[in-house]
Structure formats: C-alpha cells, structure tokens
Amino acid sequence: MTGLRQPDESPATADQIRPESGYEHIDDDVCRSFQRSVEIVGKKWNAAVLLAAMRGARRFVEYRARIPGISNHLLSQRLRELEGHQLIERIVVPTTPVQITYRPTEQGAGLMRVLHPLVEWSVKNEA
C-alpha cells in the first residue's frame, strides 16, 4: 500500500524536514500569492494569449491567427480576464469603424519575461 507508513517507521519531525535550497524564506502568504498567479497563467489559453501579445499581436484577428484552435468567444473572454488582471491593455481608437487593439501591460510583459525560460524549456523537452 503506497502512502501508508509501516509500523516500524518513525514519523518525520519538523527538524528532519528541510526545505529545498532557496525556498526556505517562502511563507504561507507568498504561497497563496504564487498560487493565484500560477492559476491566472495556467488557465486554458491565457498563456497563449499573453505569448501572442508578446509576439506582436495587437488586433483580435492577429490573436486568432497566432492561437490556433481558440474560438472567438473564448478569445474575447480571455482578453477581458487578462485585462481585468491588468496583464493586457485594451485600447479603443475612436475611428469609423471603432478600432480596438490590445497590448501587454508592463505587468504582463514582466510576467512573460519571467516565463520565458519555461518557453525555452518546453521547446527543449517537447516529446
């Protein structure tokens, strides 16, 4: 039975459990903040939308072209959500017809700069 402690094993004490090097300063508040951030990026299509923004997409059709498989409805929803998290900025140009563009905010660009090693890792470890 996996996960069950055998009777002859002694329980681990707090002084026997050591955090991985570099993680010892992370407290519960930091963990919760990290989890919220990872859930934003980890939500289906959000990372793809942010990556498309960093790759130069500005108009809705450009996002659609750079994110194969996403529906118009879902792309609209994800752009609104990312705008709500202040990762994407929606710009309305008062022309006829009205032109709407999107671009990453500094906060969104900063997040993608942090995630860039993950992009490289995913390319290197593609199955």
C-alpha positions as protocol buffer text, in pm:
chain_id: "A"
residue {
  index: 1
  type: MET
  ca { x: 0 y: 0 z: 0 }
}
residue {
  index: 2
  type: THR
  ca { x: 159 y: 318 z: -116 }
}
residue {
  index: 3
  type: GLY
  ca { x: 147 y: 626 z: 102 }
}
residue {
  index: 4
  type: LEU
  ca { x: 94 y: 437 z: 429 }
}
residue {
  index: 5
  type: ARG
  ca { x: 365 y: 438 z: 693 }
}
residue {
  index: 6
  type: GLN
  ca { x: 486 y: 99 z: 810 }
}
residue {
  index: 7
  type: PRO
  ca { x: 465 y: 45 z: 1189 }
}
residue {
  index: 8
  type: ASP
  ca { x: 845 y: 33 z: 1228 }
}
residue {
  index: 9
  type: GLU
  ca { x: 895 y: 371 z: 1061 }
}
residue {
  index: 10
  type: SER
  ca { x: 920 y: 669 z: 1291 }
}
residue {
  index: 11
  type: PRO
  ca { x: 721 y: 979 z: 1194 }
}
residue {
  index: 12
  type: ALA
  ca { x: 921 y: 1267 z: 1047 }
}
residue {
  index: 13
  type: THR
  ca { x: 974 y: 1551 z: 1289 }
}
residue {
  index: 14
  type: ALA
  ca { x: 980 y: 1917 z: 1193 }
}
residue {
  index: 15
  type: ASP
  ca { x: 1359 y: 1936 z: 1235 }
}
residue {
  index: 16
  type: GLN
  ca { x: 1408 y: 1643 z: 993 }
}
residue {
  index: 17
  type: ILE
  ca { x: 1214 y: 1810 z: 710 }
}
residue {
  index: 18
  type: ARG
  ca { x: 1431 y: 2059 z: 528 }
}
residue {
  index: 19
  type: PRO
  ca { x: 1306 y: 2288 z: 251 }
}
residue {
  index: 20
  type: GLU
  ca { x: 1480 y: 2273 z: -84 }
}
residue {
  index: 21
  type: SER
  ca { x: 1761 y: 2528 z: -102 }
}
residue {
  index: 22
  type: GLY
  ca { x: 1632 y: 2873 z: -199 }
}
residue {
  index: 23
  type: TYR
  ca { x: 1275 y: 2807 z: -81 }
}
residue {
  index: 24
  type: GLU
  ca { x: 1318 y: 2835 z: 295 }
}
residue {
  index: 25
  type: HIS
  ca { x: 1202 y: 3200 z: 304 }
}
residue {
  index: 26
  type: ILE
  ca { x: 865 y: 3134 z: 137 }
}
residue {
  index: 27
  type: ASP
  ca { x: 580 y: 3163 z: 384 }
}
residue {
  index: 28
  type: ASP
  ca { x: 209 y: 3082 z: 350 }
}
residue {
  index: 29
  type: ASP
  ca { x: 115 y: 3431 z: 222 }
}
residue {
  index: 30
  type: VAL
  ca { x: 375 y: 3405 z: -53 }
}
residue {
  index: 31
  type: CYS
  ca { x: 245 y: 3057 z: -140 }
}
residue {
  index: 32
  type: ARG
  ca { x: -110 y: 3192 z: -177 }
}
residue {
  index: 33
  type: SER
  ca { x: 9 y: 3481 z: -394 }
}
residue {
  index: 34
  type: PHE
  ca { x: 213 y: 3242 z: -609 }
}
residue {
  index: 35
  type: GLN
  ca { x: -85 y: 3009 z: -647 }
}
residue {
  index: 36
  type: ARG
  ca { x: -310 y: 3293 z: -765 }
}
residue {
  index: 37
  type: SER
  ca { x: -50 y: 3396 z: -1024 }
}
residue {
  index: 38
  type: VAL
  ca { x: 3 y: 3042 z: -1150 }
}
residue {
  index: 39
  type: GLU
  ca { x: -374 y: 2991 z: -1180 }
}
residue {
  index: 40
  type: ILE
  ca { x: -403 y: 3302 z: -1399 }
}
residue {
  index: 41
  type: VAL
  ca { x: -130 y: 3182 z: -1634 }
}
residue {
  index: 42
  type: GLY
  ca { x: -237 y: 2819 z: -1609 }
}
residue {
  index: 43
  type: LYS
  ca { x: -595 y: 2882 z: -1713 }
}
residue {
  index: 44
  type: LYS
  ca { x: -651 y: 2735 z: -2057 }
}
residue {
  index: 45
  type: TRP
  ca { x: -548 y: 2974 z: -2337 }
}
residue {
  index: 46
  type: ASN
  ca { x: -424 y: 3255 z: -2106 }
}
residue {
  index: 47
  type: ALA
  ca { x: -57 y: 3178 z: -2160 }
}
residue {
  index: 48
  type: ALA
  ca { x: -115 y: 3151 z: -2536 }
}
residue {
  index: 49
  type: VAL
  ca { x: -288 y: 3491 z: -2540 }
}
residue {
  index: 50
  type: LEU
  ca { x: -5 y: 3651 z: -2343 }
}
residue {
  index: 51
  type: LEU
  ca { x: 255 y: 3490 z: -2568 }
}
residue {
  index: 52
  type: ALA
  ca { x: 70 y: 3614 z: -2879 }
}
residue {
  index: 53
  type: ALA
  ca { x: 70 y: 3964 z: -2728 }
}
residue {
  index: 54
  type: MET
  ca { x: 443 y: 3946 z: -2670 }
}
residue {
  index: 55
  type: ARG
  ca { x: 493 y: 3823 z: -3027 }
}
residue {
  index: 56
  type: GLY
  ca { x: 327 y: 4138 z: -3160 }
}
residue {
  index: 57
  type: ALA
  ca { x: -43 y: 4060 z: -3191 }
}
residue {
  index: 58
  type: ARG
  ca { x: -250 y: 4376 z: -3148 }
}
residue {
  index: 59
  type: ARG
  ca { x: -582 y: 4326 z: -3327 }
}
residue {
  index: 60
  type: PHE
  ca { x: -830 y: 4049 z: -3247 }
}
residue {
  index: 61
  type: VAL
  ca { x: -771 y: 3878 z: -3583 }
}
residue {
  index: 62
  type: GLU
  ca { x: -397 y: 3874 z: -3518 }
}
residue {
  index: 63
  type: TYR
  ca { x: -454 y: 3695 z: -3187 }
}
residue {
  index: 64
  type: ARG
  ca { x: -678 y: 3443 z: -3364 }
}
residue {
  index: 65
  type: ALA
  ca { x: -409 y: 3382 z: -3627 }
}
residue {
  index: 66
  type: ARG
  ca { x: -143 y: 3321 z: -3363 }
}
residue {
  index: 67
  type: ILE
  ca { x: -356 y: 3096 z: -3141 }
}
residue {
  index: 68
  type: PRO
  ca { x: -482 y: 2804 z: -3349 }
}
residue {
  index: 69
  type: GLY
  ca { x: -790 y: 2634 z: -3209 }
}
residue {
  index: 70
  type: ILE
  ca { x: -927 y: 2914 z: -2990 }
}
residue {
  index: 71
  type: SER
  ca { x: -1283 y: 3027 z: -3059 }
}
residue {
  index: 72
  type: ASN
  ca { x: -1383 y: 3391 z: -3097 }
}
residue {
  index: 73
  type: HIS
  ca { x: -1592 y: 3369 z: -2782 }
}
residue {
  index: 74
  type: LEU
  ca { x: -1312 y: 3219 z: -2572 }
}
residue {
  index: 75
  type: LEU
  ca { x: -1054 y: 3465 z: -2706 }
}
residue {
  index: 76
  type: SER
  ca { x: -1283 y: 3756 z: -2615 }
}
residue {
  index: 77
  type: GLN
  ca { x: -1333 y: 3611 z: -2269 }
}
residue {
  index: 78
  type: ARG
  ca { x: -961 y: 3556 z: -2210 }
}
residue {
  index: 79
  type: LEU
  ca { x: -871 y: 3905 z: -2330 }
}
residue {
  index: 80
  type: ARG
  ca { x: -1126 y: 4052 z: -2086 }
}
residue {
  index: 81
  type: GLU
  ca { x: -995 y: 3839 z: -1800 }
}
residue {
  index: 82
  type: LEU
  ca { x: -634 y: 3931 z: -1869 }
}
residue {
  index: 83
  type: GLU
  ca { x: -739 y: 4295 z: -1891 }
}
residue {
  index: 84
  type: GLY
  ca { x: -906 y: 4255 z: -1551 }
}
residue {
  index: 85
  type: HIS
  ca { x: -579 y: 4120 z: -1411 }
}
residue {
  index: 86
  type: GLN
  ca { x: -401 y: 4420 z: -1569 }
}
residue {
  index: 87
  type: LEU
  ca { x: -186 y: 4199 z: -1790 }
}
residue {
  index: 88
  type: ILE
  ca { x: -340 y: 4315 z: -2120 }
}
residue {
  index: 89
  type: GLU
  ca { x: -446 y: 4670 z: -2207 }
}
residue {
  index: 90
  type: ARG
  ca { x: -747 y: 4729 z: -2430 }
}
residue {
  index: 91
  type: ILE
  ca { x: -720 y: 5042 z: -2643 }
}
residue {
  index: 92
  type: VAL
  ca { x: -1023 y: 5189 z: -2821 }
}
residue {
  index: 93
  type: VAL
  ca { x: -937 y: 5413 z: -3116 }
}
residue {
  index: 94
  type: PRO
  ca { x: -1236 y: 5638 z: -3194 }
}
residue {
  index: 95
  type: THR
  ca { x: -1239 y: 5596 z: -3570 }
}
residue {
  index: 96
  type: THR
  ca { x: -1515 y: 5487 z: -3803 }
}
residue {
  index: 97
  type: PRO
  ca { x: -1548 y: 5199 z: -3753 }
}
residue {
  index: 98
  type: VAL
  ca { x: -1411 y: 5189 z: -3398 }
}
residue {
  index: 99
  type: GLN
  ca { x: -1075 y: 5015 z: -3385 }
}
residue {
  index: 100
  type: ILE
  ca { x: -987 y: 4807 z: -3079 }
}
residue {
  index: 101
  type: THR
  ca { x: -633 y: 4693 z: -3011 }
}
residue {
  index: 102
  type: TYR
  ca { x: -475 y: 4502 z: -2726 }
}
residue {
  index: 103
  type: ARG
  ca { x: -121 y: 4506 z: -2596 }
}
residue {
  index: 104
  type: PRO
  ca { x: 58 y: 4364 z: -2295 }
}
residue {
  index: 105
  type: THR
  ca { x: 89 y: 4596 z: -1998 }
}
residue {
  index: 106
  type: GLU
  ca { x: 426 y: 4636 z: -1830 }
}
residue {
  index: 107
  type: GLN
  ca { x: 299 y: 4390 z: -1568 }
}
residue {
  index: 108
  type: GLY
  ca { x: 203 y: 4141 z: -1841 }
}
residue {
  index: 109
  type: ALA
  ca { x: 535 y: 4185 z: -2019 }
}
residue {
  index: 110
  type: GLY
  ca { x: 715 y: 4135 z: -1689 }
}
residue {
  index: 111
  type: LEU
  ca { x: 525 y: 3814 z: -1629 }
}
residue {
  index: 112
  type: MET
  ca { x: 615 y: 3685 z: -1975 }
}
residue {
  index: 113
  type: ARG
  ca { x: 982 y: 3776 z: -1922 }
}
residue {
  index: 114
  type: VAL
  ca { x: 975 y: 3560 z: -1610 }
}
residue {
  index: 115
  type: LEU
  ca { x: 803 y: 3279 z: -1803 }
}
residue {
  index: 116
  type: HIS
  ca { x: 1042 y: 3293 z: -2100 }
}
residue {
  index: 117
  type: PRO
  ca { x: 1266 y: 3019 z: -1952 }
}
residue {
  index: 118
  type: LEU
  ca { x: 955 y: 2798 z: -1943 }
}
residue {
  index: 119
  type: VAL
  ca { x: 903 y: 2863 z: -2315 }
}
residue {
  index: 120
  type: GLU
  ca { x: 1262 y: 2758 z: -2379 }
}
residue {
  index: 121
  type: TRP
  ca { x: 1223 y: 2453 z: -2152 }
}
residue {
  index: 122
  type: SER
  ca { x: 908 y: 2344 z: -2334 }
}
residue {
  index: 123
  type: VAL
  ca { x: 1082 y: 2361 z: -2673 }
}
residue {
  index: 124
  type: LYS
  ca { x: 1380 y: 2165 z: -2544 }
}
residue {
  index: 125
  type: ASN
  ca { x: 1163 y: 1900 z: -2378 }
}
residue {
  index: 126
  type: GLU
  ca { x: 900 y: 1858 z: -2649 }
}
residue {
  index: 127
  type: ALA
  ca { x: 814 y: 1490 z: -2667 }
}
